[in-house]
Amino acid sequence: MNRKVSLIKNLDWMTIMLYAILVFLGWINIYAAVYNEDHQSIFDATQRYGKQLMWIGAAIFIAIIILTIESKFYSAFAYPTLILMILLLLAVLTFGVKVNGARSWFELGAIRFQPAEFAKFATNLAIARYLSQHNFKIHRLKSLAVTGLILFTPAVLILMQNDTGSALVYSVFILVLYREGLSGFVLFLALLAAIFFVFTLIYSSFTVSILILIIAAISLKTIGIQTKQIAIATAMLAGSFGTLWLINKGTNFQLGNFSLVVISILLNTIPFLIYTYRQKIKKAALVLLLVIGSLFYTFSVSYIFDTVLESHQQQRINELLGIKSDPYGTGYNVNQSKIAIGSGGFNGKGFLNGTQTKFNFVPEQSTDFIFCTVGEEWGFLGSALVLLLHLSLILRLIYLSERQRSSFSRIYGYGVAAILFFHVAVNVGMTIGLAPVIGIPLPFFSYGGSSLWSFTILLFIFLRLDANRLELLR
Amino acid sequence: MNNYSNRKFIVGGIFAFVILIFIIRLFNLQIIDDQYKLSAESNSQRRVTQYAARGLIYDRNGELLVYNQAAYDLMIIPRQVKTFDTLDFCYLLGIDKEDLIHRIQKAKKHSWYRSSIFIKQLSSERYAVLQEKLYKFPGFFVQTRTLRKYPHHNAAHTLGYLGEVNDRNIKKDDYYTQGDYIGKNGIENTYEEILRGVKGLKVYWVDVYNRIKGSFHDGKLDRDAIEGQDIKTTLDINLQEYGEKLMQNKKGGIVAIEPKTGEILVKLSSPGYDPEMFVGRAMSKNYRELANNDTLKPLFDRSMMATYPPGSIFKLVNALIALQEGIITPYTRIKCQNGYHAGSFTMGCHPHKSPVDLKESVQISCNAYYAQTFRDILDAPRFNSINESYTNWRRHVTSFGFGEKLGTDLPNELTGFIPTANYYNKVIRTRNWKSLNVVSLAIGQGELSITPLQMANMVACVANRGYYYTPHIVKSIGSNNSIDPKFLKKNKTTIDPSYFEPVIEGMDLVVHGGEGSTGRSSAIKDIRVCGKTGTVQNPHGDDHSVYVAFAPKDDPKIAIVVYVENGVWGARYAAPISGLMIEKYLKGEISENKKYLEKKMLEADLIKEQEIKKVQLKKESSHE
Ligand SMILES: [Zn+2]
């Protein structure tokens, strides 16, 4: 009896309130998205909103079960849970049902469920368990390898189901690792990689190589090389490049500009190293390594993009980056989605008054593109509110994580926040044309039991851990 | 606590930063940027499907068989409907108020927001009047589409018809949406994707008065329809029409093929129906009537879907197999004592001279000749078992295209049935059955069943002396002359070309052998016709009459089968009809001396005759 009272007292009711508001808003939005006059009752179980209500009921039931389980259980069973999920992911590859080209569903009678959704909390538990071990040292090779194994196993299995969106979710754990001590340099590199990736595709490898050299020049300046020396180096590079360009023109090698830059740099590597070694500027070698690494990366990006990616994936990225626009084809969804959201104006057309989202202009309007209904019917006010509510929940989770005594709970909490963030960022980003079209659900808003239950489980396990924050869990 | 606690600000900062970017973007999209703005109060979009003109269908001589005419569907979007003058509206459309309410309810049930058909296919007069006043009725608009029209009222089974898509079609191919038309049978079905083209889309702005204000989004969302491609068929519509006339008031089918190419010249099933019956508003009523109330089954395509025992015409195949297997030579003579006798078994034959050689056996269709020969094929000493020898025989038979689909470009082709050795193992309950058990196969009776199309193909094999091209109905598509390469592939039978000549000599005698030749009535002046009659026992009424023929003998241009149910013998109806068809095709008209025969065929009413006979039979039995 006492325990129950203390559990209720120790629960973070603010998080629960944010959760409840989001779930409720999500439900009435699904109602608006699939509204038709013949099934006006929001409880009509033949319609998606009626079904969503059933999923919500089930989610509450799941939440209560999670809260009644001892918090020690979650860390103790972290690994077995992950193994079970991996087995389910393997099973779905062979026995699963194909929906929209992704073999990621189990079908049990009328109920369909998607193991990929549940792999998230299992992975998060396992990561929290592993990172909180005493002998975990983030920069040790073995620790990194195990961490990578925990993250990549489910991600690769999900990728094999053709569900790119759900697989990419695991990349967000880099933020959790960063919080646990991963060098900021790695985060910086990841960011740089993303920027180079986009630039390589929008402009050309050659442009990016120039960009890399400019960054290198600035870095050289900051580590104490004089402007004059940098100018000499630039002149030497330019000279080699010019000579090579002329030779190339006159002969039959037919090399591209990018290749010429790479050769020029390689030609000047030795004099550069000799000079900097004499001047005892050791960091210069690091800069050179970075330059060569970046060039190699740039080359790989254009190679992978042209030869490895499938054409529909190329199209989606092209569309997003504005390289090629095709408003009827790949761009159709995003274009329609932007029209729907844009037509909402400042305060929207009002509940159930949306027209764009109801004419079937917007595809997947109750699942991946549910944010369109928010934007159209509730306008800027409503959509900003929904984003802020999500942000509040995520920041609240960070706050709660930081107050944990046990690192297991803290890491798990960060994981929940990061996963929620990734979903919001990619899903909303997609509908407003800032992220590629990758089908992942908007937490608590997109129609579907599996995703709602998955986020509920993620969140309430953390709330259960948080309620016990005063005990030190390992 | 650990050392990295301050990183919470960086992580939190990243989260907040991204959300901030999103909010700025939303601000831009929803408030600053007019490009995405609609004034939702006064405007709405209307998406009008641009139906592609369906491809036309021609006959082999460029005669138009199927074209399009405009039709106007009145569409409704329930959500945009405002109060309107219902009396005026009903008057304009010629419907009553109850009907109006019913139709609106139906549209609402379909979708509140999406358009659905309110009234199908308005007449152009009604459309003209309505067009003027349409602005008074928000939520209604007219969508133009095309209907099929048939200048010749023939070849309905082959051409097929259009019908609305059903849920299964939509599920299978997401090109289709509710209310679209799809080819349901015949050429319209097999060549659907070529004929239909690609439908387009126009998105308009419409104001509250239902008036089009302009193109939505500068026409960025519009797509032009791509017209369907025309198809030239292999049919000869004049011959088809003539065949349908000759077959009027008779049940049966005719298939004629050009042996050199496998092109189907005529393919008809009688009784048929007028293809115009399946166009427009009357379609579903007519369909129900033809499908349910008509005992003669006019929808049933007898030329491909009826399987009959082939009867005596199958003797041609058995003769060829016997030659190939070395069981007989063209000079082998076999005695016939009013039939074939083996122990207590007897298979009757009509009186004729005896013995006969191969040619004569074809000419007079001697049962004994074939019973003996067939048993010799199966009992040949080089085989170890009846299973082995029978399977070998069956291999020859199927090389003529029997027992499986020929693979034409028309839907609903049946396989027919050539029993396997295993079939008999089961039925006779031993693997060691005797050739006598299956001797009725010798004369084309027993378990055999074959479609008229397959019979025609068999004749084409004989005319070609040993091969056939898969029969097909399309000669060319659009402007290019290419057809499916499978129709250009020569299919060889297992019979050596040299064995065909003696059999063809026999078929020549069937027509030109003088007194007693069963196919005399198919003879044509100046053209050497080769034929073979058949009579198929029918336990339900008069026997069926069948005749196969090809002509000219040395340079075959047409191979034909005529099957007349209850036609009694091949000689009575099937042979003269074949002769008339061949003459019409090769000469263009019927010569004077055969006009009486033509008249007789046109006037024969076997359907009524059968009815009368049935009634008489009933009377007789009730008197007893
Ligand atoms: Zn005889």
XYZ file of C-alpha atoms and ligand atoms in Angstrom, chain B residues 336 338-339 349-350 352 364-369, ligand 1:
13
model
C -14.590 -53.271 -93.377
C -20.108 -53.006 -91.863
C -17.849 -51.992 -89.042
C -19.793 -48.442 -90.106
C -22.049 -47.503 -92.967
C -19.362 -49.072 -98.537
C -15.716 -42.370 -96.854
C -14.682 -42.009 -93.226
C -14.427 -45.717 -92.542
C -14.622 -46.510 -88.830
C -13.111 -49.955 -89.195
C -10.013 -48.569 -90.911
Zn -16.166 -48.878 -93.054
